[in-house]
Backbone as a ProteinNet text record, in pm:
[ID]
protein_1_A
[PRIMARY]
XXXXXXXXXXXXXXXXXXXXXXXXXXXXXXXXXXXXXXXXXXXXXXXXXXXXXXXXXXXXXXXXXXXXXXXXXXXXXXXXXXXXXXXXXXXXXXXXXXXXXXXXXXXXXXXXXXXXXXXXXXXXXX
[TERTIARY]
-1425.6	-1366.4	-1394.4	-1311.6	-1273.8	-1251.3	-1287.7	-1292.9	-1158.5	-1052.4	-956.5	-881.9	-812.8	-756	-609	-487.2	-322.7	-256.3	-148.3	-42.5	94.3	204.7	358.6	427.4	535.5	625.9	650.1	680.4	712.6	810.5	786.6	907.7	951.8	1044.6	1094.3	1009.7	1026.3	934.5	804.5	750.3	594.2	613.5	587.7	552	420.7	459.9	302.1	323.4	192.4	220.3	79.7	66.2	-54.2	-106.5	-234.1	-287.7	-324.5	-440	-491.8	-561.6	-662.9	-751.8	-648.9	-530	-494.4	-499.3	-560.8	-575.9	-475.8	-427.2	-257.8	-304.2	-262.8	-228.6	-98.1	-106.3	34.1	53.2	180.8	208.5	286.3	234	378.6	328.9	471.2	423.3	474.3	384.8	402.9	409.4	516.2	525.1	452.9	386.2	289.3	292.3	272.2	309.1	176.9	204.5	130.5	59.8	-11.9	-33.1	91.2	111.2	211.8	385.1	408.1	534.4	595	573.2	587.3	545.1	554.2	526.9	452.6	352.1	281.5	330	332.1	373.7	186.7	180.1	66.5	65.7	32.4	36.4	-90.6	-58.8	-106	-108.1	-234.9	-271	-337.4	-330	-408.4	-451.8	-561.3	-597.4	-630.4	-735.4	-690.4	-641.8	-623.3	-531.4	-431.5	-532.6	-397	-346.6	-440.4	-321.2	-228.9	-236.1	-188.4	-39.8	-52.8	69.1	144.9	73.6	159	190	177.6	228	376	410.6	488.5	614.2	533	602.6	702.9	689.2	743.5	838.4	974.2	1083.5	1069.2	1143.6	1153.7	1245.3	1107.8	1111.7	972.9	946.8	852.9	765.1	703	601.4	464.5	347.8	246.4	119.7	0.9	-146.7	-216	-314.7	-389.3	-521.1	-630.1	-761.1	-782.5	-894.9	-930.9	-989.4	-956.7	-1106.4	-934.1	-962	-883.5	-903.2	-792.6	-856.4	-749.2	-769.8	-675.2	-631.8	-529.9	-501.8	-398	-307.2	-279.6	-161.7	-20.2	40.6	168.2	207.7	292.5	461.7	530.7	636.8	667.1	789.6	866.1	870	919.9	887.7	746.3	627.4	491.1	451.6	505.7	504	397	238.6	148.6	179.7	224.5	189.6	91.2	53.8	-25.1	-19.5	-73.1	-71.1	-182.8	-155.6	-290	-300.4	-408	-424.5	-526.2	-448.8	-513.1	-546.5	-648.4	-680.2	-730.2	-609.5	-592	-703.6	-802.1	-847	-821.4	-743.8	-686.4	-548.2	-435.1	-316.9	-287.1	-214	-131.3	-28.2	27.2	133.4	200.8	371	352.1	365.8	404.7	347.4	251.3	124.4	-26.3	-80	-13.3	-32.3	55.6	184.1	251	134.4	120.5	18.7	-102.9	-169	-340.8	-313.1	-177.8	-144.4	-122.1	-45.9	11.2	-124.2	-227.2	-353	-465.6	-457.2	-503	-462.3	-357	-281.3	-323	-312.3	-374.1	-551.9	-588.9	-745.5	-761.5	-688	-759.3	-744.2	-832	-843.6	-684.5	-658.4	-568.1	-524.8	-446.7	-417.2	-415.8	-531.7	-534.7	-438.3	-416.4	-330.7	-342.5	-250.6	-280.3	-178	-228.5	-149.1	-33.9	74.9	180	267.6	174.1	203.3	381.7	475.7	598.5	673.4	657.4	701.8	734.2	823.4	897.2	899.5	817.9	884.6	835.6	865.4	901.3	958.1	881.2	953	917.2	1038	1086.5	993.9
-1226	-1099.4	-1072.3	-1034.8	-1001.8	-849.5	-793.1	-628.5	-628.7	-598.3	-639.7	-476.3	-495.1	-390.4	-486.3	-449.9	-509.7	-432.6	-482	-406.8	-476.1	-390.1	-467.9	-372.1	-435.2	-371.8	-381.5	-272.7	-299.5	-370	-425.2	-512.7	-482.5	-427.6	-408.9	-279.6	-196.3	-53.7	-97.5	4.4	13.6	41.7	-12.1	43.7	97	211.4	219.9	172.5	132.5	58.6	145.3	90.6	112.9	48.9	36.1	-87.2	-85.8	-152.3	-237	-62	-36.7	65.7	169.1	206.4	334.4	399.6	313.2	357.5	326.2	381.7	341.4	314.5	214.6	147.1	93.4	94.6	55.1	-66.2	-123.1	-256.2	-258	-360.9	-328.1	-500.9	-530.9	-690.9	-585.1	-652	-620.5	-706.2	-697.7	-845.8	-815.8	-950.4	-934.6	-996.5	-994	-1074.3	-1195.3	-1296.7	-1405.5	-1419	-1504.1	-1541.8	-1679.1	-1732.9	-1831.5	-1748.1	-1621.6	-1607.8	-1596.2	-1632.3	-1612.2	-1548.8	-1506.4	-1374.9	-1414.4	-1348.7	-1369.8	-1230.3	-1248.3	-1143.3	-1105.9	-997	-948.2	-894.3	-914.5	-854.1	-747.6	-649.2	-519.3	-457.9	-384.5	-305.5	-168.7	-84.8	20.5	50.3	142.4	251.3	337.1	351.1	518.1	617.9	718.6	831	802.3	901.6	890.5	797.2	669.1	527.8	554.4	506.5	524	583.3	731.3	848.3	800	756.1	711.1	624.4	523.5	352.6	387.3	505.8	492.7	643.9	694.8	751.2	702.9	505.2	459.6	398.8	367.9	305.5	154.2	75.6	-61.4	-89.2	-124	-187.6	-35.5	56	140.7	40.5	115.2	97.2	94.2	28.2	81.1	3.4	40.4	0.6	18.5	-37.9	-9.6	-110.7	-93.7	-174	-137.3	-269.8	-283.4	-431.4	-492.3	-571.8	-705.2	-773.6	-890.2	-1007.7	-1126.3	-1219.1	-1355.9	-1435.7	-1498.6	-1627.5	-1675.1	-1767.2	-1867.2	-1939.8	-2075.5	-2078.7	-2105.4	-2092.2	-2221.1	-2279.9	-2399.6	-2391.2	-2454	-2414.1	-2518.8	-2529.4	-2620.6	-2777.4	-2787.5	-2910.2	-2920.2	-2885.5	-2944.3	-2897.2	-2778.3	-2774.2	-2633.6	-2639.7	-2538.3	-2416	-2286.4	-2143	-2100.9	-2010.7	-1882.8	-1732.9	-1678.6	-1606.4	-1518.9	-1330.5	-1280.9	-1178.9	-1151.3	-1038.2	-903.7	-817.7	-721.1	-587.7	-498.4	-431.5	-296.2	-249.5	-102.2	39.5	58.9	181.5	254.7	277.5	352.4	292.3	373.5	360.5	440.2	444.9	503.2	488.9	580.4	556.7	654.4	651.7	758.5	890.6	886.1	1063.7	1103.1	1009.6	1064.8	1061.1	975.6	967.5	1095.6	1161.4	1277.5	1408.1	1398.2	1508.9	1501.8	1425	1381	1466.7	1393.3	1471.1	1629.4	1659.9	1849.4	1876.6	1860.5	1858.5	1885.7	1789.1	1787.6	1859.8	1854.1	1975.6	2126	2169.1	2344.5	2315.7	2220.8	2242.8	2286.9	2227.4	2237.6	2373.5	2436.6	2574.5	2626.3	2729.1	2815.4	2778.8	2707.3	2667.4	2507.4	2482	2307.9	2236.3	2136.3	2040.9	1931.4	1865.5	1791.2	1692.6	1584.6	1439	1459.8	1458.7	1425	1566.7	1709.9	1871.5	1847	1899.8	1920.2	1812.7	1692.5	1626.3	1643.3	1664.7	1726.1	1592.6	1510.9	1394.2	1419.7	1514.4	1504	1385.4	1364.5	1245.7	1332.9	1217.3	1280.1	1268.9
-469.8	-434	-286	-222.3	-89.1	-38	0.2	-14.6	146.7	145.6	250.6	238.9	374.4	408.3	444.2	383.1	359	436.2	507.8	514.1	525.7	455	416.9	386.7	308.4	275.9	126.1	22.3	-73.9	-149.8	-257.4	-306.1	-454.7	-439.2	-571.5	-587.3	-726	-730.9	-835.8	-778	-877.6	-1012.3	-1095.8	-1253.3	-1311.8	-1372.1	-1452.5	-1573.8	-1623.7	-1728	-1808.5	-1943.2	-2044.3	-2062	-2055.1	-2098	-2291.6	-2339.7	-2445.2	-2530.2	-2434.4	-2465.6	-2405.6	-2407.9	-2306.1	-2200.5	-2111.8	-1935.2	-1850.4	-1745.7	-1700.9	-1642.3	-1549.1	-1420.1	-1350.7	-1277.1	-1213.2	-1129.2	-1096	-1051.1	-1005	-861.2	-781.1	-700.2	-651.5	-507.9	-357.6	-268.6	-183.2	-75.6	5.5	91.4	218.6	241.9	339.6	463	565.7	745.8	697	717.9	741.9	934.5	924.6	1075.1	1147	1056.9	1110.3	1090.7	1077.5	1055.6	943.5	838.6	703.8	660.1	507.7	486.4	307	282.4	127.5	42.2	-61.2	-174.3	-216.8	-254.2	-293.9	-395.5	-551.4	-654.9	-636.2	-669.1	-687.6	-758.6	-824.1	-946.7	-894.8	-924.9	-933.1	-1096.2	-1021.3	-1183.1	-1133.6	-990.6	-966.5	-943.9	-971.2	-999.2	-878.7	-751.4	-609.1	-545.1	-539.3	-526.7	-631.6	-779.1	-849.6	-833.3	-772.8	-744.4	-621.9	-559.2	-398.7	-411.6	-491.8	-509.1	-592.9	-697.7	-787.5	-666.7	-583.8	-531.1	-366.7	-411.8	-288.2	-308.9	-256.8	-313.5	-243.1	-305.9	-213.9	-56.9	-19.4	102.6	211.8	135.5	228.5	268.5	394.5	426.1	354.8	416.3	293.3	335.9	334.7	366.4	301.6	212.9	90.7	83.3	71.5	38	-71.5	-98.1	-240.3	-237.5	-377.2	-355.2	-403.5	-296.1	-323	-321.1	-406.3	-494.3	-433.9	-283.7	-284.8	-369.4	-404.2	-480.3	-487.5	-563	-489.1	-647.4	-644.9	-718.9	-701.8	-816.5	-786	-821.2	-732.6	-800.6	-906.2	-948.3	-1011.2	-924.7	-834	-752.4	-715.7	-738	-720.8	-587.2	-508.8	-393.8	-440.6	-370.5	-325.6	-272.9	-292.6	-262.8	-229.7	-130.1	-150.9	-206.4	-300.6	-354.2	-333.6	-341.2	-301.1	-436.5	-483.7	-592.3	-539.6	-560.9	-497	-571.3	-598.1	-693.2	-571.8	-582.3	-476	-472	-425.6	-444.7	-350.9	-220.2	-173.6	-83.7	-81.3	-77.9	43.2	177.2	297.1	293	308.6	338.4	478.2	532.3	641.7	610.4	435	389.5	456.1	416.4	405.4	602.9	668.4	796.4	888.3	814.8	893.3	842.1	706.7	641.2	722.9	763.7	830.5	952.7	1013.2	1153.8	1174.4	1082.2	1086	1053.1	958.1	953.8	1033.1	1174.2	1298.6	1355.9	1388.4	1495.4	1504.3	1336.4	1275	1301.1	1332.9	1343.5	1444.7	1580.7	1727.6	1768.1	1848.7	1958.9	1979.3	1941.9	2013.3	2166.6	2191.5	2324.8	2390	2255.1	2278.9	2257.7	2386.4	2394.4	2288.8	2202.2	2101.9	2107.3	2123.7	2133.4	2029.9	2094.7	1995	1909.3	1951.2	1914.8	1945.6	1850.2	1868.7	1776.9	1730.3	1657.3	1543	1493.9	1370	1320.8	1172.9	1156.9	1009.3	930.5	773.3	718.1	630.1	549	404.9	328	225.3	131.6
[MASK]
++++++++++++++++++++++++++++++++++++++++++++++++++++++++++++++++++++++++++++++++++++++++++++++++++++++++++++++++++++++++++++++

């Protein structure tokens, strides 16, 4: 186990699912930038709650940054040809919801008058 910090793009949408004993979790791949240019898929699980909510509240192709404890691995195709594969078990999830929210956030903190990197940017997302 690898305790890693990801970032990509989503693929396809998140599912929650049930498990055995009744605890939900959810599942989603997420495509990932390689160092040579290519790109790895990242299977992804959550179980806690607010990953959980922000993973199922992203459509395919968002943005998205999430750590957790990951498991890299090695997958074959049909012609005998070696993959990389990454498994990743999410305990916290970003997205640019949570990065516009952090910001309007910042902004209402500073002094009456303080200049604030970036004050005036209207950039709601949906």
């Amino acid at each position: 186990m690898i305790d890693a910090l990801i970032a990509g793009r989503l693929h396809g949408h998140a599912e929650e699912r049930t498990g055995q004993g009744g605890s939900t979790f959810v599942t989603c791949k997420v495509r990932t930038a390689a160092g040579n240019g290519d790109s790895i898929f990242c299977n992804v699980i959550a179980f806690n709650d607010d990953a959980r909510h922000a993973l199922l509240a992203l459509g395919d192709g968002d943005s998205v940054a999430m750590s957790g404890a990951l498991t890299p691995k090695v997958w074959t195709d049909k012609q005998g040809n070696a993959h990389p594969a990454l498994d990743l078990v999410a305990h916290t999830v970003q997205t640019a919801y949570h990065v516009t929210r952090k910001r309007k956030a910042m902004q209402g903190a500073g002094k009456p008058g303080d200049q604030v990197h970036g004050a005036g940017i209207d950039d709601d997302l949906p």
